Coordinates of C-alpha atoms and ligand atoms in Angstrom, one line a residue:
M1 CA -45.0 -72.9 181.0
N2 CA -45.5 -75.2 178.0
Y3 CA -48.2 -77.7 179.0
T4 CA -48.1 -79.8 175.9
A5 CA -45.5 -82.3 177.1
M6 CA -46.9 -82.7 180.6
P7 CA -48.3 -86.2 181.0
K8 CA -52.1 -85.9 181.5
V9 CA -54.8 -88.3 182.7
E10 CA -58.2 -87.5 181.3
L11 CA -61.3 -89.3 182.7
H12 CA -64.3 -87.7 180.9
T13 CA -64.7 -87.7 177.1
H14 CA -67.4 -88.9 174.8
I15 CA -65.9 -90.8 171.9
E16 CA -68.2 -89.2 169.2
G17 CA -67.9 -85.8 170.9
A18 CA -64.1 -86.0 170.6
A19 CA -64.3 -86.6 166.8
P20 CA -61.9 -84.2 165.0
P21 CA -63.7 -82.0 162.4
D22 CA -61.2 -83.0 159.7
F23 CA -62.0 -86.7 160.3
I24 CA -65.8 -86.1 160.1
R25 CA -65.4 -84.0 157.0
G26 CA -63.4 -86.7 155.3
L27 CA -65.9 -89.5 156.3
A28 CA -68.8 -87.4 155.1
K29 CA -67.1 -86.9 151.7
E30 CA -66.4 -90.6 151.3
K31 CA -70.1 -91.3 152.1
S32 CA -71.3 -88.4 149.8
V33 CA -73.1 -86.8 152.8
D34 CA -73.2 -83.0 152.5
L35 CA -72.2 -81.6 155.9
S36 CA -70.7 -78.4 154.6
G37 CA -73.2 -76.3 156.7
I38 CA -71.7 -77.5 160.0
F39 CA -68.2 -76.2 159.5
E40 CA -66.7 -72.7 159.9
A41 CA -64.3 -71.3 157.3
D42 CA -61.4 -72.2 159.7
G43 CA -62.4 -75.9 159.5
G44 CA -63.9 -76.1 163.1
Y45 CA -67.4 -77.0 163.9
A46 CA -69.9 -74.1 163.4
Y47 CA -72.6 -73.1 165.9
R48 CA -74.7 -70.1 166.7
D49 CA -76.0 -71.1 170.1
F50 CA -76.6 -74.1 172.3
W51 CA -79.5 -75.5 170.2
H52 CA -77.5 -75.1 167.0
F53 CA -74.6 -76.9 168.8
L54 CA -76.9 -79.9 169.4
E55 CA -77.9 -80.0 165.7
V56 CA -74.3 -79.7 164.6
Y57 CA -73.3 -82.5 167.0
E58 CA -76.0 -84.8 165.7
A59 CA -75.2 -84.1 162.1
A60 CA -71.5 -84.6 162.6
T61 CA -71.9 -87.9 164.4
S62 CA -74.6 -89.2 162.0
V63 CA -71.8 -90.3 159.6
L64 CA -70.4 -92.8 162.1
K65 CA -72.3 -95.9 161.2
S66 CA -70.1 -99.0 161.3
P67 CA -67.5 -100.7 163.4
S68 CA -64.8 -99.7 160.9
D69 CA -66.0 -96.0 161.2
Y70 CA -65.5 -96.3 165.0
A71 CA -62.1 -97.9 164.6
R72 CA -61.0 -94.9 162.5
L73 CA -62.7 -92.5 164.9
T74 CA -60.8 -94.1 167.8
R75 CA -57.5 -93.7 166.0
A76 CA -58.2 -90.0 165.2
V77 CA -59.3 -89.3 168.7
L78 CA -56.3 -91.0 170.3
E79 CA -53.8 -89.3 168.0
N80 CA -55.2 -85.9 169.0
S81 CA -55.1 -86.8 172.7
A82 CA -51.6 -88.1 172.5
D83 CA -50.6 -84.8 170.7
A84 CA -52.0 -83.0 173.8
G85 CA -49.9 -85.1 176.1
V86 CA -52.6 -87.4 177.4
V87 CA -51.1 -90.7 178.5
Y88 CA -54.3 -92.3 179.9
L89 CA -57.8 -91.6 178.5
E90 CA -61.3 -92.8 179.5
T91 CA -64.1 -92.4 177.0
F92 CA -67.8 -93.0 177.1
I93 CA -69.0 -95.4 174.5
S94 CA -72.7 -95.9 173.9
P95 CA -74.3 -99.1 172.9
D96 CA -77.2 -96.9 171.6
F97 CA -74.9 -95.5 168.9
C98 CA -72.8 -98.7 168.5
G99 CA -75.2 -101.3 167.3
G100 CA -78.5 -100.1 168.7
R101 CA -78.1 -101.9 172.1
D102 CA -77.9 -105.3 170.4
V103 CA -75.2 -107.3 172.3
I104 CA -73.8 -109.1 169.2
A105 CA -73.5 -105.9 167.1
W106 CA -72.1 -104.1 170.2
R107 CA -69.3 -106.7 170.4
D108 CA -68.3 -106.0 166.8
Y109 CA -68.1 -102.3 167.5
L110 CA -66.1 -102.8 170.6
A111 CA -63.7 -105.2 169.0
A112 CA -63.0 -102.6 166.3
I113 CA -62.5 -99.8 168.9
Q114 CA -60.2 -102.0 171.0
D115 CA -58.0 -103.1 168.1
A116 CA -57.6 -99.5 167.0
A117 CA -56.8 -98.5 170.6
A118 CA -54.2 -101.2 170.9
E119 CA -52.6 -100.1 167.7
V120 CA -52.3 -96.4 168.8
E121 CA -51.1 -97.6 172.3
R122 CA -48.2 -99.5 170.6
D123 CA -47.3 -96.4 168.5
R124 CA -47.9 -93.5 170.9
G125 CA -48.1 -95.1 174.4
I126 CA -51.5 -93.7 175.1
I127 CA -53.8 -96.0 177.1
L128 CA -57.6 -96.0 176.5
R129 CA -60.3 -97.5 178.7
G130 CA -64.0 -97.5 177.8
I131 CA -67.0 -96.6 180.0
V132 CA -70.3 -98.0 178.7
T133 CA -72.8 -95.2 178.8
A134 CA -76.6 -95.2 179.0
V135 CA -78.4 -92.2 177.6
R136 CA -80.7 -90.7 180.2
H137 CA -83.4 -89.3 177.9
F138 CA -83.8 -92.7 176.3
G139 CA -85.3 -94.0 179.6
P140 CA -84.7 -96.8 182.1
D141 CA -85.5 -99.7 179.7
A142 CA -82.9 -98.6 177.2
A143 CA -80.5 -98.2 180.1
H144 CA -81.1 -101.8 181.1
E145 CA -80.2 -102.9 177.6
A146 CA -77.0 -100.7 177.7
A147 CA -76.2 -102.3 181.1
R148 CA -76.7 -105.8 179.6
C149 CA -74.1 -104.8 176.9
A150 CA -71.8 -103.6 179.6
Q151 CA -72.2 -106.8 181.6
E152 CA -71.4 -109.0 178.6
T153 CA -68.2 -107.1 177.8
A154 CA -66.9 -106.1 181.2
G155 CA -63.2 -106.8 181.4
D156 CA -59.7 -105.2 180.8
F157 CA -61.0 -102.6 178.3
I158 CA -64.6 -101.9 179.4
T159 CA -64.1 -101.0 183.1
G160 CA -66.9 -98.7 183.9
F161 CA -70.6 -97.8 183.4
G162 CA -72.1 -94.4 183.4
M163 CA -74.9 -92.2 182.2
G164 CA -75.1 -89.0 180.2
G165 CA -77.8 -87.2 178.3
D166 CA -80.4 -84.8 179.3
E167 CA -80.2 -84.2 183.1
K168 CA -83.7 -82.7 183.0
S169 CA -85.1 -86.0 181.9
G170 CA -86.3 -88.5 184.6
K171 CA -84.5 -89.1 187.9
Q172 CA -81.2 -90.7 188.7
G173 CA -83.0 -93.2 190.9
D174 CA -85.0 -94.4 187.8
F175 CA -81.8 -96.0 186.6
A176 CA -80.7 -97.8 189.8
Y177 CA -81.4 -101.2 188.4
A178 CA -79.1 -100.6 185.4
F179 CA -76.4 -99.4 187.7
D180 CA -76.8 -102.4 190.0
M181 CA -76.4 -104.7 187.0
A182 CA -73.2 -103.0 186.1
R183 CA -71.9 -103.0 189.6
E184 CA -72.5 -106.8 189.8
A185 CA -70.5 -107.2 186.7
G186 CA -67.5 -105.6 188.5
L187 CA -67.8 -102.3 186.7
K188 CA -66.9 -98.9 188.3
L189 CA -69.7 -96.3 188.2
T190 CA -70.1 -92.7 187.3
T191 CA -73.0 -90.5 186.2
H192 CA -73.4 -87.0 184.8
A193 CA -74.9 -84.9 187.6
G194 CA -74.7 -81.3 189.0
E195 CA -74.1 -79.8 185.6
W196 CA -77.6 -78.5 184.6
N197 CA -79.3 -79.4 187.8
G198 CA -78.2 -78.4 191.3
P199 CA -77.0 -80.1 194.5
D200 CA -80.1 -82.4 194.8
E201 CA -79.1 -84.1 191.6
V202 CA -75.6 -84.9 192.9
R203 CA -77.1 -86.1 196.2
A204 CA -79.5 -88.4 194.2
A205 CA -76.5 -89.8 192.3
L206 CA -74.8 -90.7 195.5
D207 CA -77.8 -92.1 197.3
D208 CA -79.6 -93.8 194.5
L209 CA -76.8 -95.0 192.1
K210 CA -73.9 -95.4 194.6
I211 CA -71.4 -94.1 192.1
E212 CA -67.8 -93.5 192.9
R213 CA -67.2 -90.6 190.5
I214 CA -69.4 -87.8 189.2
G215 CA -69.4 -86.3 185.7
H216 CA -69.2 -82.6 186.3
G217 CA -70.8 -82.4 189.8
V218 CA -69.6 -78.8 190.0
R219 CA -72.9 -77.4 191.2
A220 CA -72.3 -79.2 194.5
I221 CA -70.5 -76.0 195.5
E222 CA -74.0 -74.5 196.1
D223 CA -74.4 -76.7 199.2
P224 CA -71.7 -76.8 201.9
A225 CA -73.0 -80.0 203.5
L226 CA -72.9 -81.7 200.1
V227 CA -69.3 -80.5 199.6
N228 CA -68.4 -82.2 202.9
R229 CA -70.1 -85.3 201.9
L230 CA -68.1 -85.5 198.6
I231 CA -65.0 -85.3 200.7
E232 CA -66.1 -87.8 203.3
D233 CA -67.3 -90.3 200.7
D234 CA -64.1 -89.9 198.7
I235 CA -65.9 -89.0 195.5
T236 CA -63.9 -87.7 192.5
L237 CA -65.4 -85.1 190.2
E238 CA -64.7 -85.3 186.5
V239 CA -64.7 -81.5 185.9
C240 CA -64.8 -80.1 182.4
P241 CA -64.3 -76.3 182.8
G242 CA -64.2 -75.4 179.1
S243 CA -67.4 -77.4 178.4
N244 CA -69.2 -75.7 181.3
V245 CA -68.3 -72.2 180.1
F246 CA -69.0 -73.0 176.5
L247 CA -72.5 -74.4 177.3
G248 CA -73.2 -71.5 179.7
V249 CA -73.4 -73.4 183.0
Y250 CA -71.0 -70.5 184.1
P251 CA -70.6 -67.2 182.3
D252 CA -66.8 -67.4 182.3
L253 CA -63.9 -69.4 183.9
A254 CA -63.6 -66.8 186.7
A255 CA -67.1 -67.8 187.9
H256 CA -66.3 -71.6 187.6
P257 CA -66.0 -73.3 191.0
I258 CA -63.2 -75.8 190.2
A259 CA -60.6 -74.0 192.2
K260 CA -62.9 -73.4 195.2
L261 CA -63.9 -77.1 195.2
R262 CA -60.3 -78.1 195.2
D263 CA -59.3 -75.6 197.9
Q264 CA -62.1 -77.0 200.1
G265 CA -60.7 -80.5 199.7
V266 CA -62.9 -82.1 197.0
K267 CA -61.0 -84.4 194.6
V268 CA -61.2 -82.6 191.2
T269 CA -59.8 -83.7 187.9
V270 CA -59.7 -81.9 184.5
S271 CA -61.3 -83.2 181.3
T272 CA -62.5 -81.9 178.0
D273 CA -65.9 -83.7 177.5
D274 CA -66.4 -83.0 173.7
P275 CA -63.2 -81.1 172.9
P276 CA -63.5 -80.0 169.3
F277 CA -67.1 -79.0 169.8
F278 CA -66.1 -76.7 172.6
R279 CA -63.0 -75.5 170.8
T280 CA -60.7 -76.9 173.5
D281 CA -58.2 -79.6 174.2
M282 CA -56.3 -80.5 177.4
V283 CA -53.4 -78.1 176.7
Q284 CA -55.9 -75.3 176.3
E285 CA -57.7 -76.3 179.5
Y286 CA -54.4 -76.2 181.5
E287 CA -53.4 -72.9 180.1
N288 CA -56.8 -71.4 180.9
L289 CA -56.7 -72.8 184.5
S290 CA -53.2 -71.6 185.0
R291 CA -54.0 -68.1 183.8
Q292 CA -57.3 -67.8 185.8
F293 CA -56.4 -69.5 189.0
G294 CA -52.6 -69.5 189.1
W295 CA -52.3 -73.3 189.0
D296 CA -48.7 -74.3 188.2
A297 CA -47.0 -77.5 187.1
A298 CA -47.1 -78.9 190.7
D299 CA -50.9 -78.3 190.9
F300 CA -51.5 -80.0 187.6
K301 CA -49.3 -82.9 188.6
A302 CA -51.3 -83.3 191.8
V303 CA -54.6 -83.2 189.8
N304 CA -53.2 -85.9 187.5
L305 CA -52.3 -88.1 190.4
T306 CA -55.8 -87.6 191.8
A307 CA -57.1 -88.7 188.3
T308 CA -54.8 -91.7 188.3
E309 CA -56.1 -92.9 191.6
A310 CA -59.7 -92.4 190.4
A311 CA -59.1 -94.1 187.0
F312 CA -61.4 -97.1 186.2
C313 CA -58.6 -99.5 185.4
D314 CA -56.8 -102.5 186.9
E315 CA -54.0 -101.9 189.4
A316 CA -51.2 -102.9 187.0
T317 CA -52.4 -100.2 184.6
R318 CA -52.7 -97.7 187.4
D319 CA -49.2 -98.4 188.5
R320 CA -47.9 -97.8 184.9
V321 CA -49.8 -94.5 184.7
R322 CA -48.7 -93.4 188.2
K323 CA -45.1 -93.9 187.3
I324 CA -45.4 -91.7 184.2
V325 CA -47.2 -88.9 186.1
E326 CA -44.8 -89.1 189.0
A327 CA -41.8 -88.9 186.7
Q328 CA -42.8 -85.4 185.6
D329 CA -40.4 -82.7 186.9
V330 CA -42.1 -79.8 188.6
Ligands
ZN1 ZN1 -70.0 -85.5 179.4

């Protein structure tokens, strides 16, 4: 099965983490920044282990410094996603990295990203929506400022609010106020949970933040009562299998619980998180899942319809995406 042409709905990416290595290399060259140490001979990002990966990530994204850099980044990311058959993409955008949580600067970054997205949508048909993200290890005060940026720009493009960063830092509940601000602004909510920490973290996300989707959430599998709750509360998981295996949450795809969660009735979707850093893309993810769990075109179509229903977009956009996914022959 050739999965490239299959229309895909992807809900969990980080815009900087999706930066193609060629794009970063070009930008570094223009700015006379020496990043040669972070690339392998094949042109991809180099890494020895998890800590080195974090260093490489930071170095690569350090050249993204202005709204026009982000406009170019958006174009490069969307072209790659469209090449992999993605028709609808959601990406986390951080006011921390885009203007230092200053609302006026944030608006400039966002306008540049949105213009670029509109251009690529015209050319390639791919639809982008943004989820404003707070960075957990920057603490609750910074999260309030990120939520303020989200409130000020909530609309057709910014449709969600979420939180990423170090899951070992602070508690989900410390950020309840920021999530309340975002909810009041009409934004849909998600948070990273159950990736590095276990089921308690997922439960805290549900209880304390009242989110509707969970980034990863896969470690919920360790607690059958929690699995039932995910089903009853109609929570969709943004599962990123390649990311989990690359970062060592699971030793290999065979040990990954995505198929078990789905078989038990949890709404799972498939995303790439930071694709070039994990040496993956959506086609690769589908091929791996197909090989490992025997998922076929009908399974992927069902997963894409689940993602369509869980997408943080207006109903007219959802209808457009649903039609594209439903039109796929299986
Ligand atoms: Zn993520």
